[in-house]
Short mmCIF file of C-alpha atoms and ligand atoms in Angstrom, two decimals:
data_model
loop_
_atom_site.label_atom_id
_atom_site.label_comp_id
_atom_site.label_asym_id
_atom_site.label_seq_id
_atom_site.Cartn_x
_atom_site.Cartn_y
_atom_site.Cartn_z
CA MET A 21 -29.91 -74.99 24.38
CA GLN A 22 -28.71 -72.09 22.78
CA ARG A 23 -29.16 -71.82 19.44
CA ARG A 24 -28.96 -68.08 18.54
CA PRO A 25 -26.15 -65.31 19.12
CA SER A 26 -26.58 -64.88 23.41
CA LEU A 27 -27.90 -60.99 24.73
CA THR A 28 -24.89 -59.17 24.36
CA ASP A 29 -25.59 -55.55 24.65
CA SER A 30 -23.37 -52.71 23.22
CA LEU A 31 -20.32 -52.96 26.17
CA GLY A 32 -20.27 -56.13 25.94
CA ARG A 33 -21.94 -58.05 28.67
CA ILE A 34 -23.56 -60.66 28.05
CA HIS A 35 -26.96 -61.42 29.84
CA THR A 36 -27.61 -64.75 31.25
CA ASN A 37 -29.84 -64.25 33.95
CA LEU A 38 -33.40 -63.73 34.20
CA ARG A 39 -35.37 -62.21 37.41
CA MET A 40 -39.13 -62.79 36.82
CA SER A 41 -41.89 -61.40 39.36
CA VAL A 42 -44.75 -63.58 39.31
CA THR A 43 -46.39 -60.61 41.42
CA ASP A 44 -46.55 -57.42 42.45
CA ARG A 45 -48.46 -58.27 45.43
CA CYS A 46 -47.07 -58.53 49.07
CA ASN A 47 -47.88 -59.65 52.45
CA ILE A 48 -45.91 -56.99 54.55
CA ARG A 49 -45.20 -53.54 53.78
CA CYS A 50 -41.57 -52.83 53.93
CA PHE A 51 -41.13 -48.90 54.04
CA TYR A 52 -37.77 -48.89 51.93
CA CYS A 53 -40.04 -50.67 48.50
CA MET A 54 -43.32 -49.80 49.54
CA PRO A 55 -46.19 -47.44 50.45
CA GLU A 56 -48.22 -48.06 53.25
CA GLU A 57 -51.61 -47.97 52.39
CA ASN A 58 -53.99 -47.71 49.43
CA VAL A 59 -51.55 -49.61 47.79
CA GLU A 60 -52.23 -50.48 44.03
CA PHE A 61 -51.54 -53.50 42.42
CA LYS A 62 -52.32 -54.48 39.13
CA PRO A 63 -55.38 -56.66 38.24
CA ARG A 64 -55.00 -60.40 37.65
CA ASP A 65 -55.84 -60.72 34.05
CA GLU A 66 -53.03 -57.94 33.93
CA ILE A 67 -50.40 -60.53 35.18
CA LEU A 68 -49.08 -62.95 33.29
CA THR A 69 -50.03 -66.33 33.81
CA PHE A 70 -47.31 -69.33 33.94
CA GLU A 71 -47.96 -70.60 30.47
CA GLU A 72 -46.85 -66.69 29.39
CA LEU A 73 -43.47 -67.23 31.87
CA ILE A 74 -42.86 -69.81 31.15
CA ARG A 75 -42.84 -69.29 27.14
CA PHE A 76 -41.11 -66.28 27.85
CA ALA A 77 -38.77 -67.89 30.15
CA ARG A 78 -38.00 -71.14 27.12
CA ILE A 79 -37.05 -67.87 24.16
CA THR A 80 -34.57 -66.41 26.75
CA SER A 81 -33.17 -69.90 27.51
CA GLU A 82 -32.48 -69.80 24.02
CA LEU A 83 -31.12 -66.81 23.68
CA GLY A 84 -28.08 -68.05 25.93
CA VAL A 85 -29.86 -67.45 29.83
CA ASN A 86 -29.18 -70.28 31.80
CA LYS A 87 -30.43 -68.80 35.75
CA ILE A 88 -33.45 -67.53 36.48
CA ARG A 89 -34.41 -66.18 39.79
CA LEU A 90 -38.67 -65.90 40.64
CA THR A 91 -39.34 -63.24 42.75
CA GLY A 92 -42.10 -60.29 42.95
CA GLY A 93 -43.81 -58.60 45.69
CA GLU A 94 -44.11 -61.55 47.39
CA PRO A 95 -43.92 -65.08 45.09
CA LEU A 96 -44.96 -67.06 47.55
CA LEU A 97 -47.92 -65.41 47.43
CA ARG A 98 -48.63 -66.66 44.20
CA LYS A 99 -50.29 -69.87 43.60
CA ASP A 100 -49.05 -73.31 42.91
CA LEU A 101 -45.50 -71.41 42.49
CA PRO A 102 -44.19 -75.08 42.95
CA GLN A 103 -45.97 -76.44 39.47
CA LEU A 104 -44.11 -73.00 37.93
CA ILE A 105 -41.23 -74.22 39.52
CA ARG A 106 -41.64 -77.99 38.26
CA GLU A 107 -41.51 -76.23 34.33
CA LEU A 108 -39.25 -74.38 34.31
CA HIS A 109 -36.76 -76.82 35.59
CA LYS A 110 -38.27 -78.76 31.88
CA LEU A 111 -36.26 -76.02 30.15
CA ASN A 112 -33.20 -76.68 28.05
CA GLY A 113 -30.50 -74.39 29.42
CA ILE A 114 -31.43 -73.38 32.16
CA THR A 115 -29.04 -74.90 34.97
CA ASP A 116 -30.61 -72.99 37.86
CA ILE A 117 -33.41 -71.85 39.12
CA ALA A 118 -33.72 -69.60 42.38
CA LEU A 119 -36.32 -67.88 44.74
CA THR A 120 -36.45 -64.21 46.78
CA THR A 121 -38.89 -64.54 49.52
CA ASN A 122 -39.90 -62.80 52.91
CA ALA A 123 -40.57 -66.23 54.28
CA VAL A 124 -43.39 -65.37 56.27
CA LEU A 125 -45.18 -68.14 54.43
CA LEU A 126 -42.75 -70.48 53.64
CA ALA A 127 -43.03 -72.79 56.58
CA ASP A 128 -46.22 -74.43 55.14
CA GLN A 129 -44.51 -74.30 51.69
CA ALA A 130 -41.09 -75.47 52.68
CA GLU A 131 -41.55 -79.10 51.36
CA ALA A 132 -43.58 -78.15 48.16
CA LEU A 133 -41.10 -75.87 46.58
CA LYS A 134 -38.29 -78.94 47.46
CA GLN A 135 -40.09 -80.92 45.99
CA ALA A 136 -40.60 -79.12 43.06
CA GLY A 137 -36.49 -79.36 42.36
CA LEU A 138 -35.51 -75.40 44.55
CA ASP A 139 -32.40 -75.84 46.25
CA ARG A 140 -31.67 -72.03 45.89
CA ILE A 141 -33.80 -69.34 47.80
CA ASN A 142 -32.90 -66.06 49.48
CA ILE A 143 -34.26 -64.72 52.77
CA SER A 144 -34.85 -61.52 53.07
CA LEU A 145 -34.09 -60.89 56.71
CA ASP A 146 -33.34 -57.17 58.43
CA THR A 147 -33.74 -58.82 62.00
CA LEU A 148 -34.35 -60.41 64.52
CA ASN A 149 -35.75 -57.99 66.35
CA ASP A 150 -40.25 -58.04 66.84
CA GLU A 151 -40.27 -54.05 66.96
CA THR A 152 -37.78 -53.24 64.19
CA PHE A 153 -39.18 -55.65 62.20
CA PHE A 154 -42.59 -54.28 62.61
CA ARG A 155 -40.57 -50.81 62.10
CA LEU A 156 -39.38 -52.09 59.20
CA SER A 157 -42.35 -53.86 57.66
CA ARG A 158 -45.16 -52.44 59.02
CA ARG A 159 -46.41 -55.87 59.61
CA ARG A 160 -46.00 -58.72 62.76
CA GLY A 161 -44.90 -61.73 61.76
CA ILE A 162 -40.71 -61.98 63.19
CA ASP A 163 -41.40 -65.77 64.25
CA LYS A 164 -43.30 -66.88 60.93
CA VAL A 165 -39.87 -65.95 59.47
CA LEU A 166 -37.83 -67.62 61.70
CA GLU A 167 -39.91 -70.77 61.45
CA GLY A 168 -39.71 -70.72 57.90
CA ILE A 169 -35.88 -70.21 57.50
CA GLN A 170 -36.18 -73.05 59.92
CA ALA A 171 -38.13 -74.69 57.54
CA ALA A 172 -35.61 -74.78 54.35
CA GLN A 173 -32.85 -75.84 56.43
CA GLU A 174 -35.14 -79.10 57.90
CA VAL A 175 -36.25 -79.87 54.34
CA GLY A 176 -33.03 -79.66 53.34
CA MET A 177 -32.27 -76.54 50.60
CA ARG A 178 -28.86 -77.01 50.21
CA ARG A 179 -28.10 -73.28 49.26
CA ILE A 180 -29.89 -71.11 51.48
CA ARG A 181 -28.90 -67.20 51.43
CA LEU A 182 -29.68 -64.32 53.90
CA ASN A 183 -30.05 -61.06 52.48
CA ALA A 184 -30.43 -57.54 54.94
CA ILE A 185 -31.21 -53.99 53.95
CA ALA A 186 -28.90 -51.73 55.61
CA ILE A 187 -30.62 -48.21 56.11
CA ARG A 188 -28.28 -45.35 58.40
CA GLY A 189 -29.88 -44.95 61.50
CA LEU A 190 -31.94 -47.96 61.69
CA THR A 191 -30.26 -51.21 61.01
CA GLU A 192 -26.89 -50.98 62.53
CA THR A 193 -27.97 -52.46 65.75
CA GLU A 194 -29.07 -55.87 63.29
CA ILE A 195 -25.30 -56.72 62.05
CA LEU A 196 -23.96 -58.01 64.35
CA PRO A 197 -26.84 -60.68 65.47
CA LEU A 198 -27.22 -60.73 62.05
CA ALA A 199 -24.03 -62.12 61.93
CA HIS A 200 -24.10 -64.13 64.65
CA PHE A 201 -27.50 -65.89 63.54
CA ALA A 202 -26.11 -67.23 60.43
CA LEU A 203 -22.78 -67.65 61.82
CA GLU A 204 -24.80 -70.51 64.17
CA ARG A 205 -26.87 -71.99 61.60
CA SER A 206 -23.96 -71.87 58.98
CA LEU A 207 -26.15 -69.50 56.79
CA GLU A 208 -24.33 -66.79 53.94
CA LEU A 209 -25.65 -63.83 55.18
CA ARG A 210 -25.16 -60.06 52.99
CA PHE A 211 -25.87 -56.93 53.58
CA ILE A 212 -27.28 -54.62 50.73
CA GLU A 213 -27.33 -51.28 50.51
CA PHE A 214 -30.41 -49.31 50.16
CA MET A 215 -31.76 -47.97 47.32
CA PRO A 216 -34.08 -45.30 45.75
CA LEU A 217 -36.56 -47.77 44.34
CA ASP A 218 -38.39 -47.38 47.64
CA ALA A 219 -42.88 -46.27 46.47
CA ASP A 220 -42.51 -42.88 49.52
CA ASP A 221 -39.63 -41.51 47.57
CA ASN A 222 -37.53 -41.43 51.45
CA TRP A 223 -34.27 -42.39 49.98
CA GLY A 224 -31.21 -39.95 49.97
CA SER A 225 -27.77 -40.85 49.99
CA GLN A 226 -27.35 -39.70 53.84
CA ALA A 227 -29.42 -43.34 54.00
CA VAL A 228 -27.53 -45.61 52.65
CA LEU A 229 -25.47 -47.90 55.16
CA THR A 230 -22.43 -48.27 52.70
CA GLY A 231 -20.94 -52.17 52.89
CA GLN A 232 -17.47 -50.64 53.99
CA GLU A 233 -19.12 -49.22 57.43
CA ILE A 234 -20.51 -52.73 57.81
CA ARG A 235 -17.61 -54.67 57.29
CA GLN A 236 -15.98 -52.76 59.75
CA VAL A 237 -18.16 -53.07 62.92
CA LEU A 238 -18.33 -56.82 61.78
CA GLU A 239 -14.66 -56.63 61.51
CA LYS A 240 -14.32 -55.19 65.88
CA GLU A 241 -15.75 -58.51 66.01
CA PHE A 242 -15.48 -61.08 64.51
CA GLY A 243 -11.12 -59.75 63.21
CA THR A 244 -10.58 -59.13 59.92
CA LEU A 245 -12.53 -60.49 56.94
CA LEU A 246 -10.81 -62.97 54.60
CA ALA A 247 -11.73 -62.26 51.33
CA ALA A 248 -13.63 -65.21 49.39
CA GLU A 249 -13.38 -67.05 46.55
CA ARG A 250 -15.72 -65.28 43.44
CA PRO A 251 -17.10 -68.21 41.47
CA ASP A 252 -19.11 -66.19 39.43
CA ALA A 253 -17.23 -63.24 38.12
CA SER A 254 -20.97 -61.12 37.23
CA GLN A 255 -22.23 -61.88 40.77
CA PRO A 256 -22.76 -58.14 42.42
CA ALA A 257 -21.96 -59.15 45.68
CA VAL A 258 -18.47 -59.29 47.36
CA ASP A 259 -17.92 -62.29 49.36
CA PHE A 260 -15.59 -63.06 52.58
CA LYS A 261 -14.81 -65.34 55.05
CA PHE A 262 -14.54 -64.91 59.15
CA ALA A 263 -11.37 -64.92 60.44
CA SER A 264 -11.57 -68.68 61.71
CA GLY A 265 -12.39 -69.51 58.24
CA GLU A 266 -15.84 -70.12 58.72
CA GLY A 267 -18.84 -68.57 57.42
CA ARG A 268 -19.67 -66.53 54.15
CA ILE A 269 -20.29 -62.78 54.06
CA GLY A 270 -21.16 -60.54 51.33
CA PHE A 271 -22.21 -57.01 50.28
CA ILE A 272 -23.99 -55.82 47.67
CA ASN A 273 -23.08 -52.09 47.56
CA PRO A 274 -24.89 -50.92 44.63
CA VAL A 275 -24.73 -47.45 45.02
CA SER A 276 -20.82 -47.08 46.96
CA GLU A 277 -19.28 -49.72 44.47
CA PRO A 278 -21.65 -50.06 41.78
CA PHE A 279 -21.14 -53.13 39.38
CA CYS A 280 -22.83 -52.07 36.58
CA ASP A 281 -19.77 -53.20 34.37
CA SER A 282 -20.07 -56.82 35.09
CA CYS A 283 -24.31 -56.53 34.81
CA ASN A 284 -25.99 -60.05 33.13
CA ARG A 285 -29.63 -59.33 34.02
CA LEU A 286 -32.63 -59.05 32.35
CA ARG A 287 -35.71 -59.07 34.01
CA ILE A 288 -39.38 -58.91 33.85
CA THR A 289 -42.12 -58.18 35.69
CA ALA A 290 -45.29 -59.17 37.09
CA GLU A 291 -46.90 -57.73 34.04
CA GLY A 292 -44.29 -58.12 31.81
CA LYS A 293 -42.72 -55.18 30.79
CA VAL A 294 -39.59 -57.03 30.13
CA ARG A 295 -36.28 -54.15 31.46
CA ASN A 296 -32.55 -54.25 31.22
CA CYS A 297 -31.85 -52.51 34.70
CA LEU A 298 -33.54 -51.77 37.84
CA PHE A 299 -33.34 -47.67 37.83
CA SER A 300 -34.54 -48.04 33.70
CA ILE A 301 -37.50 -45.94 32.30
CA ALA A 302 -37.86 -47.48 30.06
CA GLU A 303 -39.76 -50.56 29.44
CA TRP A 304 -40.45 -53.10 27.13
CA ASP A 305 -44.36 -55.09 26.52
CA ALA A 306 -43.62 -58.24 26.10
CA ARG A 307 -47.48 -59.27 27.43
CA GLN A 308 -48.94 -57.40 24.56
CA MET A 309 -46.91 -59.94 22.18
CA LEU A 310 -47.27 -63.10 24.26
CA ARG A 311 -51.59 -62.00 24.15
CA ASP A 312 -51.85 -60.62 20.64
CA GLY A 313 -50.40 -64.11 18.19
CA SER A 314 -46.82 -62.40 17.61
CA CYS A 315 -44.33 -65.57 17.08
CA ASP A 316 -41.34 -66.71 19.33
CA ALA A 317 -38.76 -64.33 16.70
CA GLN A 318 -41.10 -60.52 17.72
CA LEU A 319 -40.68 -61.70 21.09
CA GLU A 320 -37.58 -62.68 20.30
CA GLN A 321 -36.66 -59.06 18.92
CA LEU A 322 -38.04 -56.98 21.63
CA ILE A 323 -35.74 -58.87 24.20
CA ARG A 324 -32.90 -57.79 21.66
CA ASP A 325 -33.92 -54.04 21.28
CA CYS A 326 -33.93 -53.77 24.83
CA VAL A 327 -30.47 -55.92 25.61
CA ALA A 328 -28.98 -53.25 23.34
CA ASN A 329 -31.08 -50.33 24.71
CA LYS A 330 -28.44 -50.60 28.38
CA LYS A 331 -27.76 -47.91 29.66
CA PRO A 332 -23.11 -48.32 30.75
CA ALA A 333 -24.86 -47.68 34.88
CA HIS A 334 -27.33 -46.71 36.29
CA GLY A 335 -26.47 -43.22 38.06
CA ILE A 336 -27.77 -43.47 40.99
CA ASP A 337 -24.37 -41.35 41.75
CA THR A 338 -25.06 -38.17 39.41
CA PRO A 339 -26.46 -34.97 39.07
CA ASP A 340 -29.42 -36.09 35.99
CA PHE A 341 -30.20 -39.48 38.12
CA GLU A 342 -33.83 -40.32 37.63
CA LYS A 343 -36.10 -42.44 39.65
CA PRO A 344 -38.12 -44.90 38.33
CA LYS A 345 -41.78 -44.49 38.53
CA ARG A 346 -42.29 -48.09 39.78
CA ALA A 347 -41.23 -49.33 42.78
CA MET A 348 -38.86 -52.47 44.00
CA TYR A 349 -42.29 -54.75 44.61
CA GLN A 350 -43.02 -53.44 41.10
CA ILE A 351 -39.93 -54.54 38.87
CA GLY A 352 -39.01 -56.69 40.93
CA GLY A 353 -35.88 -57.39 42.98
N1 LIG B 10 -40.83 -60.42 48.81
C1 LIG B 10 -39.76 -60.75 48.82
C2 LIG B 10 -38.25 -60.06 49.48
O1 LIG B 10 -38.82 -59.53 50.64
O2 LIG B 10 -37.29 -60.88 49.93
C3 LIG B 10 -38.97 -60.88 46.93
C4 LIG B 10 -39.25 -59.05 46.43
S1 LIG B 10 -37.81 -57.93 47.80
C5 LIG B 10 -38.55 -56.50 46.65
C6 LIG B 10 -36.30 -58.38 46.56
C7 LIG B 10 -35.36 -57.85 47.91
O3 LIG B 10 -35.14 -56.36 47.97
C8 LIG B 10 -35.41 -57.78 49.42
O4 LIG B 10 -34.41 -58.26 49.72
C9 LIG B 10 -35.26 -56.40 49.79
O5 LIG B 10 -35.05 -55.95 51.38
C10 LIG B 10 -35.04 -55.81 48.62
N2 LIG B 10 -35.68 -54.23 48.71
C11 LIG B 10 -36.69 -53.78 48.56
N3 LIG B 10 -36.59 -52.73 48.53
C12 LIG B 10 -35.30 -52.41 48.17
C13 LIG B 10 -34.48 -51.07 48.81
N4 LIG B 10 -35.14 -49.65 48.06
N5 LIG B 10 -32.99 -51.21 48.26
C14 LIG B 10 -32.26 -51.95 48.35
N6 LIG B 10 -32.85 -52.81 48.20
C15 LIG B 10 -33.91 -53.67 48.85
FE1 LIG B 11 -42.86 -57.16 49.96
FE2 LIG B 11 -40.13 -57.89 49.49
FE3 LIG B 11 -40.74 -55.33 49.33
FE4 LIG B 11 -40.89 -55.78 51.76
S1 LIG B 11 -38.91 -56.16 50.24
S2 LIG B 11 -42.30 -55.45 50.95
S3 LIG B 11 -41.18 -57.93 51.39
S4 LIG B 11 -42.20 -57.12 48.09
#
């Protein structure tokens, strides 16, 4: 239950959504996220323990956070993840817990995750093709991902969404196969524009395949897409239904149509740095406080400082945009 004023920034944006990274490790190497070789992961003792994550989540829940998404790195690499989910479910005020995964390990873990109360899962699926999967992720394993999706459906997870990255010159050919795959399985599909958060610095605005362009490809195949209802005004995606009324397909267009005005997200990295934006340069060190005997009120102040310092917008489209030093896997996407 919320007992104190909400986490409101200077523009009146109320922060109710927490993204917690549980690891910076990953079992694949998507080129738009991680370096190919010599990845430096944080040592185990620098990563927040479950107790620390739960305490941080509890404090934010008392400040109005009601949604938590677990991410990484690849969250399914974190041992005993269902245990963390069970504990987070016990927090007053948390009404929604979700997970983002590459699904390589999902077939083995879907049942335990479901048993822990996980009902909402985003699965990253950029392609159905083995060779393209290898080109994008520099690892084999599309068969495992597809098994993972099937397992999530079989154990009865109710809200499964597929997320596909959109990169010009690479993923155009994936649009229609992914849309048919999602439609046939009654799964939601969202396309996400490529953002400047790749470790290898390959991003350029010309590589952004925009949501608008993807929509045109889909409409040629399926007819005009119909606007879908928008249950959550702060959701970054714009969703549509196919002309037949079936399915749900969405676009997250952070580059071509930034949605910073309605951003309600707060993030904590796997090693306990609190961030007010994917693109923020500044970070607030919660781990230090979680480990030095600081009280809840001190952590609350740190979180409030972080939120108060949120910029109006990411500014990717401005000349003085500064790319964060950390890549997506180190922040938690
Ligand atoms: N490993 C998990 C996965 O891939 O789903 C969770 C973490 S991953 C960082 C979360 C999401 O971020 C994935 O859907 C991935 O496609 C997306 N992502 C990674 N790098 C990105 C980038 N440079 N631009 C846009 N999305 C990106
Ligand atoms: Fe791993 Fe996810 Fe980054 Fe791909 S996007 S390298 S699966 S953390």
